[in-house]
Coordinates of C-alpha atoms in Angstrom, one line a residue:
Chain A
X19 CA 0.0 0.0 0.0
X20 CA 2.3 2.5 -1.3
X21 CA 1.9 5.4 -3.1
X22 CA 3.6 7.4 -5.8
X23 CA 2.9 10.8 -7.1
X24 CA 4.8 13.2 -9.8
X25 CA 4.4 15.9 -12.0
X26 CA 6.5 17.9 -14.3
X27 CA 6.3 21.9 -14.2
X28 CA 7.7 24.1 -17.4
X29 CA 11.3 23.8 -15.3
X30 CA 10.9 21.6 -12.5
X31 CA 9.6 18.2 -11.3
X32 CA 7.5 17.7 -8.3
X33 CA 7.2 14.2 -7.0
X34 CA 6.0 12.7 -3.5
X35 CA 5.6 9.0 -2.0
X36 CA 3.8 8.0 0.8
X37 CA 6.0 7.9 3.7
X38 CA 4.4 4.7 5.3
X39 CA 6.3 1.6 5.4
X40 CA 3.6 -1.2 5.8
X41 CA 4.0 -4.8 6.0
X42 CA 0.5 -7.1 6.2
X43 CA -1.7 -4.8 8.0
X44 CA 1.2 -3.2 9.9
X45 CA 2.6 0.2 10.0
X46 CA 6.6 -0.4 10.3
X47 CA 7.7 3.3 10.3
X48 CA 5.9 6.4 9.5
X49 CA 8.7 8.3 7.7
X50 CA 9.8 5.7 5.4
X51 CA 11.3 7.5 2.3
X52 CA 10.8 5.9 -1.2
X53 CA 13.4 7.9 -3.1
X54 CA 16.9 7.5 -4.1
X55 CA 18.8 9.8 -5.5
X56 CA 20.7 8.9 -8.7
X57 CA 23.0 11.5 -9.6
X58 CA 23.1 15.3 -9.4
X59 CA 19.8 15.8 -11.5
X60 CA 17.9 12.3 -11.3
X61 CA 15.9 11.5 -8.4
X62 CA 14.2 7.7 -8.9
X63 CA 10.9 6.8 -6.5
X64 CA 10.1 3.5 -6.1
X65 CA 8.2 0.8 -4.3
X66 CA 6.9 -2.7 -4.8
X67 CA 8.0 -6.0 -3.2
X68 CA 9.6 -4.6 -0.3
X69 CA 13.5 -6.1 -0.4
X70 CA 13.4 -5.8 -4.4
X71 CA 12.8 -2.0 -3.6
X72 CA 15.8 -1.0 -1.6
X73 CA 18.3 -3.8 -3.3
X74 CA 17.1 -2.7 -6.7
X75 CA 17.4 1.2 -6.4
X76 CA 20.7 0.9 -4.5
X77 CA 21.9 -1.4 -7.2
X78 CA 21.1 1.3 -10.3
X79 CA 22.5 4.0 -7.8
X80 CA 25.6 2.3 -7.6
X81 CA 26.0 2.0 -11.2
X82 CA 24.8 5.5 -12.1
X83 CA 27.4 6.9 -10.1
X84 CA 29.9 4.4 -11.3
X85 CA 29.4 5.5 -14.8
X86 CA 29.9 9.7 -13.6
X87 CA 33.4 8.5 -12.0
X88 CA 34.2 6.2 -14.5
X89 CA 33.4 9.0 -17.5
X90 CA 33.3 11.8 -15.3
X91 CA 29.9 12.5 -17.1
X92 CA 26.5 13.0 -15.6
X93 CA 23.9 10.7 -17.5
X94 CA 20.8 12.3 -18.7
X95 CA 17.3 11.4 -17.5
X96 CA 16.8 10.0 -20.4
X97 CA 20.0 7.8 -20.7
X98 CA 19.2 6.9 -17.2
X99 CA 15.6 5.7 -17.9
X100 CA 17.2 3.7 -20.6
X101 CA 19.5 2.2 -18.4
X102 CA 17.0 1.1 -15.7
X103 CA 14.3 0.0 -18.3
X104 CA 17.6 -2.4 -19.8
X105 CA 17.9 -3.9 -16.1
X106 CA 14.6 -4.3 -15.5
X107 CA 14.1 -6.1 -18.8
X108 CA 17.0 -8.5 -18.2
X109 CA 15.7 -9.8 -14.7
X110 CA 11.9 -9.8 -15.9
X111 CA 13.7 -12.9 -18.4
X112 CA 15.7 -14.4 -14.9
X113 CA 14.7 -17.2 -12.6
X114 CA 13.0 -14.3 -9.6
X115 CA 12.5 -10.5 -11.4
X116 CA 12.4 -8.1 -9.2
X117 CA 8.9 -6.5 -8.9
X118 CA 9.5 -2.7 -8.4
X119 CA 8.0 -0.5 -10.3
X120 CA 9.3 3.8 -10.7
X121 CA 9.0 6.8 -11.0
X122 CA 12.2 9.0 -12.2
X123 CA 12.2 12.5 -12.1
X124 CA 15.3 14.3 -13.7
X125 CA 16.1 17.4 -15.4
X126 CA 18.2 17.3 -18.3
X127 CA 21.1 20.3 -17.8
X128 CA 22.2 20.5 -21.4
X129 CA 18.6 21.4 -22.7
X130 CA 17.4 23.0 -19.5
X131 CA 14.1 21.3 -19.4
X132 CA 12.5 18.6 -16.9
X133 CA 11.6 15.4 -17.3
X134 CA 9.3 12.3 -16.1
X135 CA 9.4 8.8 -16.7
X136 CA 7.1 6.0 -15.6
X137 CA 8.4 2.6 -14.9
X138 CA 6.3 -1.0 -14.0
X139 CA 8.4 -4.4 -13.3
X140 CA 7.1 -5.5 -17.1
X141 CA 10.2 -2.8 -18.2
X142 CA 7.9 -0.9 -19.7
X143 CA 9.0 3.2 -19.7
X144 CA 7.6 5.6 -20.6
X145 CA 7.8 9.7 -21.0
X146 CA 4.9 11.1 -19.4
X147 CA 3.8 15.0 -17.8
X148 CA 2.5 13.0 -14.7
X149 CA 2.1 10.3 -13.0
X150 CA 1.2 7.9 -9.8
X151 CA 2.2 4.7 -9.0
X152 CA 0.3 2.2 -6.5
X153 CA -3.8 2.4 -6.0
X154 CA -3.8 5.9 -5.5
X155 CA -3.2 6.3 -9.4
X156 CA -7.0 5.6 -9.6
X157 CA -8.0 9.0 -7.5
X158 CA -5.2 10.9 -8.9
X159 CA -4.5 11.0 -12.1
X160 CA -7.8 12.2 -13.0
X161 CA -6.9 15.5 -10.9
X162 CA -3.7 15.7 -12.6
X163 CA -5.8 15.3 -15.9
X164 CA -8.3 18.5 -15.2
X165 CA -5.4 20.7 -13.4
X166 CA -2.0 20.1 -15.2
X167 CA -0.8 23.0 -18.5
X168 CA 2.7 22.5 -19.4
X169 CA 3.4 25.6 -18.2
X170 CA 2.8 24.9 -14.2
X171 CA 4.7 27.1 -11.8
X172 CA 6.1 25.6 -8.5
X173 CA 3.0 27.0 -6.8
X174 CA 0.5 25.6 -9.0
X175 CA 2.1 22.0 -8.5
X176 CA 2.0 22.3 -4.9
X177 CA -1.0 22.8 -5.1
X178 CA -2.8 20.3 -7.3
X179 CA -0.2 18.1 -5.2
X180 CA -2.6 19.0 -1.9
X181 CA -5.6 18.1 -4.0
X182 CA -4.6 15.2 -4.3
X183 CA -3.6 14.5 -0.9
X184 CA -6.7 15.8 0.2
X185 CA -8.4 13.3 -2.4
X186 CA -6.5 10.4 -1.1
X187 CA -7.6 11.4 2.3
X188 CA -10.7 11.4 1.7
X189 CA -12.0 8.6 -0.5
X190 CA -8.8 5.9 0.5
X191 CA -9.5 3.4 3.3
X192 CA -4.9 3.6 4.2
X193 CA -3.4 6.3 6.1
X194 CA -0.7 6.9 4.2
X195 CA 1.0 8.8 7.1
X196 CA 1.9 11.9 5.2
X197 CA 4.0 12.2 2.0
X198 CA 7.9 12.6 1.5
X199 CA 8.0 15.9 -1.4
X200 CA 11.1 16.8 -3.6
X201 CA 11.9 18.8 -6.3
X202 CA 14.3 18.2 -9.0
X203 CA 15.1 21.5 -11.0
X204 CA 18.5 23.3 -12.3
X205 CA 19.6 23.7 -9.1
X206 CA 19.1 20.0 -8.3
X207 CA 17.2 18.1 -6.0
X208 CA 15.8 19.2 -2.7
X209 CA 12.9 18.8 -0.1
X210 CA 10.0 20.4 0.0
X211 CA 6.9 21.0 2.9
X212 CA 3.9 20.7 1.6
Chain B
X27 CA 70.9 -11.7 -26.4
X28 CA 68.0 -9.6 -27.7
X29 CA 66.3 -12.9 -28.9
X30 CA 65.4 -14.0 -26.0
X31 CA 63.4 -11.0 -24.8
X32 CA 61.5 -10.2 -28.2
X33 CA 60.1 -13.1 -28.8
X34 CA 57.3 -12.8 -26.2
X35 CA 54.8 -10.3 -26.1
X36 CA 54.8 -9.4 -22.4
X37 CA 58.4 -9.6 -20.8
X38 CA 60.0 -6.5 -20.5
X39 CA 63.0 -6.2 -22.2
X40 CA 66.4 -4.5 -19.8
X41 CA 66.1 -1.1 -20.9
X42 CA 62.5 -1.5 -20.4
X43 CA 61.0 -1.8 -24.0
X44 CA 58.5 -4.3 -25.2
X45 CA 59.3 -5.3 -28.4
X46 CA 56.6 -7.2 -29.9
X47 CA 54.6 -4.2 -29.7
X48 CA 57.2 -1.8 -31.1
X49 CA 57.1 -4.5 -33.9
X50 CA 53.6 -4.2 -34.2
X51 CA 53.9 -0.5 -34.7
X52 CA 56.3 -0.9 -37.1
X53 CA 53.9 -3.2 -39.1
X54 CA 51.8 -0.6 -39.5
X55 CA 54.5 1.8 -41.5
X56 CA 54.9 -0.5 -43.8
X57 CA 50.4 0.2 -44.7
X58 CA 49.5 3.0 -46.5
X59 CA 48.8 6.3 -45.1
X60 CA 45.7 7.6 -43.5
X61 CA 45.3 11.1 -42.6
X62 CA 42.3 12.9 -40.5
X63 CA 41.6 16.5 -40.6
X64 CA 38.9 18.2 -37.9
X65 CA 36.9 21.3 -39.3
X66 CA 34.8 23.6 -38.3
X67 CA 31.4 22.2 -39.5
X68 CA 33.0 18.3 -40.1
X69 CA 35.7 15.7 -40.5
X70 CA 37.3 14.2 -43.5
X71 CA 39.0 11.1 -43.3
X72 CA 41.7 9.9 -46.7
X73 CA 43.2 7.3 -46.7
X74 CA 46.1 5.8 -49.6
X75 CA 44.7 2.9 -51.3
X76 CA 47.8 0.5 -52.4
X77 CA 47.2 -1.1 -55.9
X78 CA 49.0 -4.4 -55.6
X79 CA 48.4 -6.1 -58.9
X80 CA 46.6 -4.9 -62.3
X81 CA 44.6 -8.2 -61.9
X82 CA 43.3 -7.7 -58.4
X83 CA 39.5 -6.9 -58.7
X84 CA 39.2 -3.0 -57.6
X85 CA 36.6 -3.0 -55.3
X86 CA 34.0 0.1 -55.2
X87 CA 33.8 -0.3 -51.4
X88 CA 36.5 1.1 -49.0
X89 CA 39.1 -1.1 -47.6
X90 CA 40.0 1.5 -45.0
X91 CA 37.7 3.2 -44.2
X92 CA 35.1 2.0 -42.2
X93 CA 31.8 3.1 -40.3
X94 CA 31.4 2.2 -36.6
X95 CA 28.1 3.9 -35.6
X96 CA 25.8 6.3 -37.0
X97 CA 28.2 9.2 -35.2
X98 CA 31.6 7.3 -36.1
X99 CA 34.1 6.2 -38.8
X100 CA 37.5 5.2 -39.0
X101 CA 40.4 5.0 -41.0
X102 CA 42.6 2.0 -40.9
X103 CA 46.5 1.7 -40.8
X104 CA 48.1 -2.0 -40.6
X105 CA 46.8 -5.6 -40.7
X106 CA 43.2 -5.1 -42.3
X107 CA 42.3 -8.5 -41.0
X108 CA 43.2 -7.4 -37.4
X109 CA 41.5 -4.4 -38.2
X110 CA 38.4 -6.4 -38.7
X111 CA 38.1 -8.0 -35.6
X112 CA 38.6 -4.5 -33.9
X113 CA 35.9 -2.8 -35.8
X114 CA 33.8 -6.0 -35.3
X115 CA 33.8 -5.4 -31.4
X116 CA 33.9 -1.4 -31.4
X117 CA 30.6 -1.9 -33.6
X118 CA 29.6 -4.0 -31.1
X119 CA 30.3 -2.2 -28.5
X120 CA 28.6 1.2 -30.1
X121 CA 25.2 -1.0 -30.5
X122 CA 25.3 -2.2 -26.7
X123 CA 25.5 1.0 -25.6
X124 CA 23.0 2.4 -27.7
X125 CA 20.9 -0.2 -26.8
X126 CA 21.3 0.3 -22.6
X127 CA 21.5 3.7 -22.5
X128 CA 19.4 5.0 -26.3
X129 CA 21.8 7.0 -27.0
X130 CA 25.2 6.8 -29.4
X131 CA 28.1 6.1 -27.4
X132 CA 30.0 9.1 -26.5
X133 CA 33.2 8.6 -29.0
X134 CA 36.1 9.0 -26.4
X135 CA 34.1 5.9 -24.7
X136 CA 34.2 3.6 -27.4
X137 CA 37.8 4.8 -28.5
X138 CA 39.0 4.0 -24.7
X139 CA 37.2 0.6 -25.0
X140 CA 38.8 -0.6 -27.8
X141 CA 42.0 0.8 -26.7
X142 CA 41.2 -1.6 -23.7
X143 CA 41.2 -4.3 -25.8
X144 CA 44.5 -3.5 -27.6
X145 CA 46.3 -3.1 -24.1
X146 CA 45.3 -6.5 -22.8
X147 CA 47.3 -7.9 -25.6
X148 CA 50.2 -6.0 -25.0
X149 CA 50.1 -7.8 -21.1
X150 CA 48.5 -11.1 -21.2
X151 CA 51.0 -13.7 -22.4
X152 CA 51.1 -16.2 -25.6
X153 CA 49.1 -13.6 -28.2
X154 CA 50.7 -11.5 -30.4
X155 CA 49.4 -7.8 -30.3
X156 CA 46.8 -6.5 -32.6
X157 CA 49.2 -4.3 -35.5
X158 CA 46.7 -1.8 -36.6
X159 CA 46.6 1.9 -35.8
X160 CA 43.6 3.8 -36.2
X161 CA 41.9 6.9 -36.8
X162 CA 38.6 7.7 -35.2
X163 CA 36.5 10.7 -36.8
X164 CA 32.8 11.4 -34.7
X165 CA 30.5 13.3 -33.1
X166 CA 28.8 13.4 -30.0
X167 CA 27.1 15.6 -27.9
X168 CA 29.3 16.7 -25.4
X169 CA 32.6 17.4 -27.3
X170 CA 30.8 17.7 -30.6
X171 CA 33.5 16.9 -33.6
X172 CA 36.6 14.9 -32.4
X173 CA 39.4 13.2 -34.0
X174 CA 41.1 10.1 -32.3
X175 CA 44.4 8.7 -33.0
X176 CA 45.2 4.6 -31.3
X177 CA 47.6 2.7 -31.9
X178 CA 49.0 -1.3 -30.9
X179 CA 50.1 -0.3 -27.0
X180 CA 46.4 1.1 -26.6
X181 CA 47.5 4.2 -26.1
X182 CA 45.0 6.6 -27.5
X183 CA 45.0 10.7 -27.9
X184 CA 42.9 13.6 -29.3
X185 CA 43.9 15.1 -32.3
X186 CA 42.9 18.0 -34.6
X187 CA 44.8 16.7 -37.5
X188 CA 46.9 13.6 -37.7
X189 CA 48.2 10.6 -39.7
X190 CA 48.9 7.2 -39.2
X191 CA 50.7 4.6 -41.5
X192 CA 53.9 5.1 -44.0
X193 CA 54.7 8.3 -44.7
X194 CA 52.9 9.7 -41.6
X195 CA 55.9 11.5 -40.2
X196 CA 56.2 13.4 -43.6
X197 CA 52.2 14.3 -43.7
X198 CA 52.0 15.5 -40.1
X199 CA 55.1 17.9 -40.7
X200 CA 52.9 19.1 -43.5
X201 CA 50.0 19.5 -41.4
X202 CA 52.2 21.4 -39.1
X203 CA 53.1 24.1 -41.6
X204 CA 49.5 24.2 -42.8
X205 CA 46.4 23.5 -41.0
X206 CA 44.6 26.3 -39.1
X207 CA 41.6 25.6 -37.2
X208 CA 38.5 28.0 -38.5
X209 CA 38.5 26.0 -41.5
X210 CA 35.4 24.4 -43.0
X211 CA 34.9 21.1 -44.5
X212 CA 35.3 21.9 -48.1
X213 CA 39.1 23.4 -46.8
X214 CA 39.7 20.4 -44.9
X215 CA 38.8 18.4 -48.4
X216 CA 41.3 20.2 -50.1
X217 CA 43.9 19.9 -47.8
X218 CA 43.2 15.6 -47.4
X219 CA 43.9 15.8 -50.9
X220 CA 47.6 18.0 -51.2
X221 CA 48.5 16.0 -48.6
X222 CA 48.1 13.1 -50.1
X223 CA 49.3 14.2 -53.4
X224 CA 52.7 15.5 -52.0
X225 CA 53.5 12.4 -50.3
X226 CA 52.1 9.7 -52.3
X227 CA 54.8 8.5 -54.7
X228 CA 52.6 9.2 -58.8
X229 CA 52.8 11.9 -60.1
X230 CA 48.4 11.9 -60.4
X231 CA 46.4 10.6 -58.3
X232 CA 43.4 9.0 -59.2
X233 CA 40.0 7.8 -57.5
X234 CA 41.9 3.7 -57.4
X235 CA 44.6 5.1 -55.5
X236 CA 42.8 7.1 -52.8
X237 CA 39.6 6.6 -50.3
X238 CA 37.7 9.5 -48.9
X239 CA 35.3 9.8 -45.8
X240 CA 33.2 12.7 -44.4
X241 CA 31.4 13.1 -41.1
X242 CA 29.1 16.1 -40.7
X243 CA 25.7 17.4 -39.9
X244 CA 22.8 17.7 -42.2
X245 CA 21.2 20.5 -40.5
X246 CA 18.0 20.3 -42.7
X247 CA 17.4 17.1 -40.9
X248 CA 19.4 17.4 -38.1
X249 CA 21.2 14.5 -38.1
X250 CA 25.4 13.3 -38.6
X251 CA 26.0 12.1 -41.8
X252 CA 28.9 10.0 -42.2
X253 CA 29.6 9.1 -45.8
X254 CA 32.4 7.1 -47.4
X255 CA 32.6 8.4 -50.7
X256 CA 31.8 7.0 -53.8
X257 CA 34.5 7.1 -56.8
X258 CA 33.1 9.7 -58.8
X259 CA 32.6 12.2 -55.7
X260 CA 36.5 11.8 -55.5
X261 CA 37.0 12.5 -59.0
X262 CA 35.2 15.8 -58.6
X263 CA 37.3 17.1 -55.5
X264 CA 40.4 15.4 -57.4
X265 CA 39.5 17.6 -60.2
X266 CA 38.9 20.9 -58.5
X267 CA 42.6 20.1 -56.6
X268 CA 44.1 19.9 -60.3
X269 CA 42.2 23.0 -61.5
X270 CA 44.1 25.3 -58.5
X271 CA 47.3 23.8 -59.1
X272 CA 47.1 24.6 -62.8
X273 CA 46.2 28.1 -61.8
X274 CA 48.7 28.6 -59.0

């Protein structure tokens, strides 16, 4: 019962994950954060079969920053989708796949413009303004349909953000104790209060 | 004495030389000459075709030059069917990256890889090295146009203009005295070709006697073109070459 939300602004991208770490019908820890960050300008959410989560983002961390020492190069969001979608792909084809499915928020320096991409443990990818991960997905995304223009300032996002935390509130059965926010622009990645 | 160190490929000889690879490099003198010069809006690769025999079938394709990616060619100085296997894995290598990451392989990368390769050789006992030196003309992204220069140790180096093969020494002083870097590609053209003329032993040269390779952007489509070119384009920059000669 996780929960994954992000949207892209004209120069940023705002994402959020519920910070709730639940096994069965137990609440393990109430600020569990479901983000790792990648390199300078890529910020991956992620949740799933808990295990597969941590293991799996650690292990494309590892290699991400492997490549910027090894080439002294930061990969772009894209490049880094790419790469994660390719790992995915090869353990969806091995004996036990790992089931995690992603969100990866990056901004690409050289262009100067943000960028989203939706991942599911099929390896599927794709480039996308918004998106949610998880049941809330079903409440969400249809706020995100009526509210989001490519042009959205910080503000805006924030708040179609609280709609849909207010939404999830609402109309989901799960506390979802409250949600982890960060924003991946020029400057980086950082986190927010919302 | 000698003997007894230059027979393998990864003892150190006692003034600390290897020798099979300093073989290797001389292998590569005795191939024809390949030159690379960098421009502003491209790169042109020549390269000396060597006709053996009358009877030998002239081929239309290139025998040394060769394209590695949709960003990449290169130029080939040494043992073409050492050559082969290299181009085989930097190909390779070029298509697994684009594949992982969907993007072409930044070129320093793929030059460093196969250089990789060639250094192995020049360590691991009981294998000769590979004798081939090459010249690596692309573009990517993040250095845009770039020339490499490798050779049989696997040490590799950025270039603007460079040659490799017999002759090289005498074509690099002349690129030296001559190149200037705000040139364009048509320039560059030109210069391939007095170069080649002024060291190449005829008097003429012809399209059978030379190859020709250019890497630059189309920017109505925006998208690298790398071309190997095609015996009558030679002809016609051959031909402008011996118009400005007759009127110099």
């Amino acid at each position: 019962m996780e929960s994954l939300l992000a949207v892209q602004g004209q120069d940023f991208v705002l994402t959020a994950s519920s910070s709730s770490a639940v096994r069965g019908i137990t609440v393990l820890k109430p600020d569990d954060d479901k983000s790792q960050i990648l390199n300078s300008h890529n910020l991956m959410l992620y949740c799933g079969e808990a295990g597969d989560t941590t293991n799996f983002a650690e292990y494309i961390a590892a290699n991400i920053s492997l490549y910027t020492l090894r080439h002294n190069l930061n990969l772009s969001p894209e490049a880094t989708a790419s790469f994660t979608r390719k790992q995915l792909a090869t353990s969806l084809r091995s004996r036990k796949p790992y089931q995690v499915n992603i969100l990866l928020a990056g901004y690409e320096t050289n262009l100067g413009k943000p960028e989203l991409f939706w991942l599911d443990y099929l390896a599927t990818c794709v480039r996308v303004p918004y998106a949610c991960q998880g049941y809330s997905s079903f409440y969400c995304l249809s706020i995100f349909d009526r509210y989001y223009k490519p042009d959205l300032t910080i503000d805006e996002a924030v708040r179609i953000m609280k709609l849909c935390f207010d939404e999830l509130k609402k109309r989901m059965p799960i506390d979802f104790k409250g949600f982890i926010c960060k924003v991946v622009d020029k400057d980086g990645i950082r986190e927010i209060n919302i | 004495m000698s003997r007894s160190y230059d027979s393998r490929t990864t003892i150190f000889s006692p003034e600390g030389r290897l020798y099979q690879v300093e073989y290797a490099l001389e292998a590569i003198n005795h191939a024809g000459v390949a030159l690379g010069i960098v421009a502003k809006d491209g790169i042109v690769l020549a390269a000396e075709k060597k006709v053996t025999s009358k009877l030998l079938e002239q081929e239309e394709s290139a025998e040394k030059l060769y394209h590695i990616g949709d960003n990449m060619l290169c130029a080939v100085a040494g043992l073409t069917a050492d050559a082969n296997i290299l181009i085989n894995y930097a190909r390779r290598v070029g298509q697994q990256y684009l594949q992982t990451f969907n993007e072409e392989m930044p070129c320093e990368q793929l030059v460093r890889r196969v250089c990789d390769l060639k250094q192995g050789y020049t360590q691991y006992g009981g294998l000769r090295p590979f004798g081939v030196s090459f010249l690596y003309a692309g573009w990517d992204h993040i250095r845009g146009y770039q020339l490499f220069q490798s050779n049989p140790s696997g040490n590799y180096g950025s270039w603007q203009a460079n040659s490799i093969g017999g002759n090289s020494t005498s074509v690099q002083s002349l690129m030296r005295q001559e190149y200037k870097d705000d040139i364009n590609l048509d320039e560059a053209s030109a210069m391939a070709v007095k170069f080649l003329s002024k060291t190449l032993d005829s008097n003429s040269l012809t399209h059978e006697k030379i190859e020709f390779a250019t890497i630059t952007k189309d920017t109505t489509k925006n998208k690298m073109v790398c071309k190997i070119w095609k015996s009558d384009e030679i002809n016609e920059v051959l031909n402008k070459y011996q118009e400005t000669q007759r009127q110099s």
